[in-house]
């Protein structure tokens, strides 16, 4: 049960205590880290790492270290024993681990630090988890996750992409009309199911649509408009955004009352914003052309049966070809994605019914409860999410044979394509190496390399047992080139004497194999999928290396031929080939089963059998849960340490000077700014809700009640600010912003932080000005200056 507001401490004398000062500094630093995440390098003794890895492999939790990878020897900056006659390099004594500092880890570390110095204790932890002052974090998170499952399940059924396709058909090729239809579509759907599903599916749809249009030069207008309108629409319903849940809980606002007060400012904002976007902000035919010229989809492609994108490798070769440099092929695949969308009609219809019934039940129960009656709202959403989950499981099991067959065929196509690509790459490397004979060599750092003979001639003389994979002299003749925290293995194709290339500057030594003399390269076999110890992740790594090779090849080809001198050169292409050879060799011999391999196979089986459930669970915002709880605890620490009352007194002085209009403008401005600097819009809502609660308590203690008009003007201006603030100046202003950026990056659309702020600045300025102006008129019409009553 949450504490009542009357128990809140308004004593500001606590701020003189050193623990209170540290608490405020920790809160500020934490929000800076959330705004600008980074990694902290942690150096761990190599022997400790080897001991732990060997212990885990001994109990068969992970694969054996030698079968998986050899720990890296020294690279740049490592101690080298120059007197070693065997030419061996000492290992680094420490391995570097990059620890992420982001919106998940930073608040958690901050809470642990404050607990360690006794700045916070049981009271703050309890208030930040179970609840305090009418805010119940546990209730809010359970409600949001369960409702998110239903919304994302609807998205996984293909309904949003299918409706977007129908809107695209309706809009035709008239640019301005299509822009309006998509604007209205995203606004209407976002007000119903929230902004996260719109970001998940709508962003990918627009990325494909703008790619297949020949005269949309840049997708800026479409993607920024979609992100802005989705966040504007999410301000209407309490269930559409966790910030609305925090706010409604803090001030005991019934859901229907919240919607009644927010719907007019939000709709007017959407109406006024559209012409500004179309005719002022994005008034450029290169962004929104009058007539959109789109590539046509062939009749053969239209006749294809669309496949469920939730099934792994469902598109087969399309997944491989999408990353290739063939722009025409990429556009064709994108066109198929939007013009021939998959739709699970049963799942979409059932999900829509469940979502509608859930929202109607929530509104009805919330409106019918008496004042001061508190029932956890997830009591409604949890059963609904369970019913949706059961539907998805039953649907997946019923169609398991079909989905497994699609996944199996897709994997075979992908493996075949990768094997052919590998063969082509190996042939190119062989021909490039042969062409560099009797030419000088320069290493990757531009340092001249001196050709010397290997001090271990037994590598040539001793035969290689065919079945051995160990790295000893009796192995397969693999030589290794190791760099910091990475490993490269050079495949030996002809039992030739390895060559050592020594840098003239710093004596870096690198073992390489002389190019094979046979006219045809040894074929590289990619194992079947059931042989891979780590499933598709391993083959994905190989493809990543192929992409790296393509970039390196282009760079190397641009070097002048005068730099190539006599000798054998350790080129980037060879490094790539060596890495891939080691990767494939490891894949061929997975060794005994381990816990990791069993979990990988189980996950792959789940993907093939229950593709919808797996996709939905993978997209659930679980990272929001630890972030929200830890931020609640941090803000509760500010309350108990006297800082929130200090902020409340400052706010009280502002309102006394500026009145109701000043309260609306000040809180709207403050909420937007803090979204970018106070731990996303969720952290901002938590903090400002506590400040307003303390402000109300100050007037209650002084027997000078706040007017009803001023109080609710402050609350609803904050509601507008924290929703609109998501599309202000920083991606980290909302979790949806970070998700939006990541989706675009996967679709090869890079949005820089500066561009994000520059484009959004006029949009947020217009939106806030319109929304707050309408709110001023609304509160002066329907509110009066009577004293505010705590429960509406």
PDB file of C-alpha atoms in Angstrom, residues 68-192:
ATOM      1  CA  UNK A  68      36.229 -22.315 -29.120  1.00  0.00           C
ATOM      2  CA  UNK A  69      39.138 -19.910 -29.377  1.00  0.00           C
ATOM      3  CA  UNK A  70      42.635 -19.391 -28.123  1.00  0.00           C
ATOM      4  CA  UNK A  71      43.118 -16.435 -25.853  1.00  0.00           C
ATOM      5  CA  UNK A  72      44.861 -13.693 -27.718  1.00  0.00           C
ATOM      6  CA  UNK A  73      48.567 -13.150 -27.564  1.00  0.00           C
ATOM      7  CA  UNK A  74      50.128  -9.777 -27.494  1.00  0.00           C
ATOM      8  CA  UNK A  75      49.432  -7.030 -29.868  1.00  0.00           C
ATOM      9  CA  UNK A  76      50.469  -3.451 -29.846  1.00  0.00           C
ATOM     10  CA  UNK A  77      51.847  -2.414 -26.486  1.00  0.00           C
ATOM     11  CA  UNK A  78      52.489  -5.924 -25.135  1.00  0.00           C
ATOM     12  CA  UNK A  79      55.762  -7.032 -23.624  1.00  0.00           C
ATOM     13  CA  UNK A  80      57.863  -9.056 -26.052  1.00  0.00           C
ATOM     14  CA  UNK A  81      60.845 -11.205 -25.168  1.00  0.00           C
ATOM     15  CA  UNK A  82      63.386 -10.306 -27.817  1.00  0.00           C
ATOM     16  CA  UNK A  83      65.811 -13.011 -26.622  1.00  0.00           C
ATOM     17  CA  UNK A  84      63.376 -15.831 -27.242  1.00  0.00           C
ATOM     18  CA  UNK A  85      65.004 -17.972 -29.915  1.00  0.00           C
ATOM     19  CA  UNK A  86      61.729 -19.648 -30.796  1.00  0.00           C
ATOM     20  CA  UNK A  87      60.190 -16.393 -31.875  1.00  0.00           C
ATOM     21  CA  UNK A  88      57.317 -16.787 -29.449  1.00  0.00           C
ATOM     22  CA  UNK A  89      55.437 -13.827 -28.088  1.00  0.00           C
ATOM     23  CA  UNK A  90      54.393 -13.523 -24.490  1.00  0.00           C
ATOM     24  CA  UNK A  91      50.706 -13.267 -23.675  1.00  0.00           C
ATOM     25  CA  UNK A  92      49.321 -10.109 -22.166  1.00  0.00           C
ATOM     26  CA  UNK A  93      48.828 -10.533 -18.467  1.00  0.00           C
ATOM     27  CA  UNK A  94      45.459  -8.767 -18.522  1.00  0.00           C
ATOM     28  CA  UNK A  95      42.413  -8.928 -20.728  1.00  0.00           C
ATOM     29  CA  UNK A  96      40.198  -5.934 -21.259  1.00  0.00           C
ATOM     30  CA  UNK A  97      36.475  -6.139 -20.650  1.00  0.00           C
ATOM     31  CA  UNK A  98      34.279  -3.206 -21.700  1.00  0.00           C
ATOM     32  CA  UNK A  99      31.601  -2.631 -19.075  1.00  0.00           C
ATOM     33  CA  UNK A 100      28.585  -0.689 -20.449  1.00  0.00           C
ATOM     34  CA  UNK A 101      27.383   2.404 -18.633  1.00  0.00           C
ATOM     35  CA  UNK A 102      23.900   3.124 -19.950  1.00  0.00           C
ATOM     36  CA  UNK A 103      20.308   3.671 -18.858  1.00  0.00           C
ATOM     37  CA  UNK A 104      20.175   0.194 -17.288  1.00  0.00           C
ATOM     38  CA  UNK A 105      23.484  -0.028 -15.442  1.00  0.00           C
ATOM     39  CA  UNK A 106      24.048   3.609 -14.400  1.00  0.00           C
ATOM     40  CA  UNK A 107      20.948   4.019 -12.142  1.00  0.00           C
ATOM     41  CA  UNK A 108      21.553   0.573 -10.633  1.00  0.00           C
ATOM     42  CA  UNK A 109      25.170   1.387  -9.767  1.00  0.00           C
ATOM     43  CA  UNK A 110      24.039   4.747  -8.378  1.00  0.00           C
ATOM     44  CA  UNK A 111      21.540   3.045  -6.055  1.00  0.00           C
ATOM     45  CA  UNK A 112      24.114   0.511  -4.892  1.00  0.00           C
ATOM     46  CA  UNK A 113      26.600   3.288  -4.209  1.00  0.00           C
ATOM     47  CA  UNK A 114      24.081   5.270  -2.167  1.00  0.00           C
ATOM     48  CA  UNK A 115      23.214   2.131  -0.213  1.00  0.00           C
ATOM     49  CA  UNK A 116      26.895   1.522   0.464  1.00  0.00           C
ATOM     50  CA  UNK A 117      27.422   4.985   1.972  1.00  0.00           C
ATOM     51  CA  UNK A 118      24.107   4.721   3.874  1.00  0.00           C
ATOM     52  CA  UNK A 119      22.645   7.692   2.009  1.00  0.00           C
ATOM     53  CA  UNK A 120      19.529   5.615   1.359  1.00  0.00           C
ATOM     54  CA  UNK A 121      18.043   2.658   3.165  1.00  0.00           C
ATOM     55  CA  UNK A 122      14.969   0.504   3.484  1.00  0.00           C
ATOM     56  CA  UNK A 123      12.542   3.424   3.253  1.00  0.00           C
ATOM     57  CA  UNK A 124      13.807   4.631  -0.115  1.00  0.00           C
ATOM     58  CA  UNK A 125      14.058   1.149  -1.604  1.00  0.00           C
ATOM     59  CA  UNK A 126      10.569   0.263  -0.449  1.00  0.00           C
ATOM     60  CA  UNK A 127       9.123   3.547  -1.730  1.00  0.00           C
ATOM     61  CA  UNK A 128      10.867   3.105  -5.104  1.00  0.00           C
ATOM     62  CA  UNK A 129       9.575  -0.428  -5.639  1.00  0.00           C
ATOM     63  CA  UNK A 130       6.352  -1.064  -3.753  1.00  0.00           C
ATOM     64  CA  UNK A 131       5.281   2.565  -3.918  1.00  0.00           C
ATOM     65  CA  UNK A 132       4.936   5.851  -2.066  1.00  0.00           C
ATOM     66  CA  UNK A 133       2.652   8.875  -2.384  1.00  0.00           C
ATOM     67  CA  UNK A 134       0.132   7.130  -4.667  1.00  0.00           C
ATOM     68  CA  UNK A 135       2.821   6.016  -7.135  1.00  0.00           C
ATOM     69  CA  UNK A 136       3.181   2.230  -7.315  1.00  0.00           C
ATOM     70  CA  UNK A 137       6.119   1.302  -9.577  1.00  0.00           C
ATOM     71  CA  UNK A 138       5.396  -2.430  -9.349  1.00  0.00           C
ATOM     72  CA  UNK A 139       1.808  -1.939 -10.459  1.00  0.00           C
ATOM     73  CA  UNK A 140       2.831   0.384 -13.290  1.00  0.00           C
ATOM     74  CA  UNK A 141       5.538  -1.914 -14.678  1.00  0.00           C
ATOM     75  CA  UNK A 142       3.336  -5.024 -14.523  1.00  0.00           C
ATOM     76  CA  UNK A 143       0.564  -3.145 -16.310  1.00  0.00           C
ATOM     77  CA  UNK A 144       2.849  -1.773 -19.001  1.00  0.00           C
ATOM     78  CA  UNK A 145       4.661  -5.047 -19.790  1.00  0.00           C
ATOM     79  CA  UNK A 146       1.454  -7.082 -20.003  1.00  0.00           C
ATOM     80  CA  UNK A 147      -0.301  -4.509 -22.186  1.00  0.00           C
ATOM     81  CA  UNK A 148       2.845  -4.232 -24.326  1.00  0.00           C
ATOM     82  CA  UNK A 149       2.661  -7.967 -25.010  1.00  0.00           C
ATOM     83  CA  UNK A 150      -0.808  -7.564 -26.538  1.00  0.00           C
ATOM     84  CA  UNK A 151       0.231  -4.537 -28.600  1.00  0.00           C
ATOM     85  CA  UNK A 152       3.439  -6.139 -29.911  1.00  0.00           C
ATOM     86  CA  UNK A 153       1.575  -9.379 -30.652  1.00  0.00           C
ATOM     87  CA  UNK A 154      -0.781  -7.382 -32.866  1.00  0.00           C
ATOM     88  CA  UNK A 155       2.283  -5.887 -34.529  1.00  0.00           C
ATOM     89  CA  UNK A 156       3.842  -9.354 -35.017  1.00  0.00           C
ATOM     90  CA  UNK A 157       0.687 -10.521 -36.790  1.00  0.00           C
ATOM     91  CA  UNK A 158       1.527  -8.046 -39.567  1.00  0.00           C
ATOM     92  CA  UNK A 159      -1.547  -5.890 -39.022  1.00  0.00           C
ATOM     93  CA  UNK A 160       0.286  -2.565 -38.831  1.00  0.00           C
ATOM     94  CA  UNK A 161       2.323  -3.176 -41.985  1.00  0.00           C
ATOM     95  CA  UNK A 162      -0.742  -4.434 -43.809  1.00  0.00           C
ATOM     96  CA  UNK A 163      -2.765  -1.355 -42.845  1.00  0.00           C
ATOM     97  CA  UNK A 164       0.165   0.854 -43.853  1.00  0.00           C
ATOM     98  CA  UNK A 165       0.208  -0.937 -47.219  1.00  0.00           C
ATOM     99  CA  UNK A 166      -3.516  -0.188 -47.652  1.00  0.00           C
ATOM    100  CA  UNK A 167      -2.879   3.444 -46.771  1.00  0.00           C
ATOM    101  CA  UNK A 168      -0.101   3.469 -49.366  1.00  0.00           C
ATOM    102  CA  UNK A 169      -2.498   2.104 -51.969  1.00  0.00           C
ATOM    103  CA  UNK A 170      -5.122   4.660 -50.991  1.00  0.00           C
ATOM    104  CA  UNK A 171      -2.686   7.551 -51.174  1.00  0.00           C
ATOM    105  CA  UNK A 172      -1.424   6.446 -54.533  1.00  0.00           C
ATOM    106  CA  UNK A 173       1.504   8.305 -56.012  1.00  0.00           C
ATOM    107  CA  UNK A 174       0.390  11.798 -54.983  1.00  0.00           C
ATOM    108  CA  UNK A 175       3.060  12.822 -52.493  1.00  0.00           C
ATOM    109  CA  UNK A 176       1.153  15.301 -50.338  1.00  0.00           C
ATOM    110  CA  UNK A 177      -1.937  13.125 -50.142  1.00  0.00           C
ATOM    111  CA  UNK A 178       0.107  10.075 -49.128  1.00  0.00           C
ATOM    112  CA  UNK A 179       1.924  12.142 -46.504  1.00  0.00           C
ATOM    113  CA  UNK A 180      -1.423  13.190 -45.021  1.00  0.00           C
ATOM    114  CA  UNK A 181      -2.828   9.643 -45.051  1.00  0.00           C
ATOM    115  CA  UNK A 182       0.218   8.225 -43.305  1.00  0.00           C
ATOM    116  CA  UNK A 183       0.167  11.116 -40.823  1.00  0.00           C
ATOM    117  CA  UNK A 184      -3.479  10.428 -39.925  1.00  0.00           C
ATOM    118  CA  UNK A 185      -2.896   6.670 -39.863  1.00  0.00           C
ATOM    119  CA  UNK A 186       0.015   6.826 -37.414  1.00  0.00           C
ATOM    120  CA  UNK A 187      -1.828   9.316 -35.224  1.00  0.00           C
ATOM    121  CA  UNK A 188      -5.006   7.230 -35.019  1.00  0.00           C
ATOM    122  CA  UNK A 189      -3.215   3.955 -34.420  1.00  0.00           C
ATOM    123  CA  UNK A 190      -0.763   5.492 -31.926  1.00  0.00           C
ATOM    124  CA  UNK A 191      -3.564   6.871 -29.784  1.00  0.00           C
ATOM    125  CA  UNK A 192      -5.005   3.364 -29.529  1.00  0.00           C
TER     126      UNK A 192
END
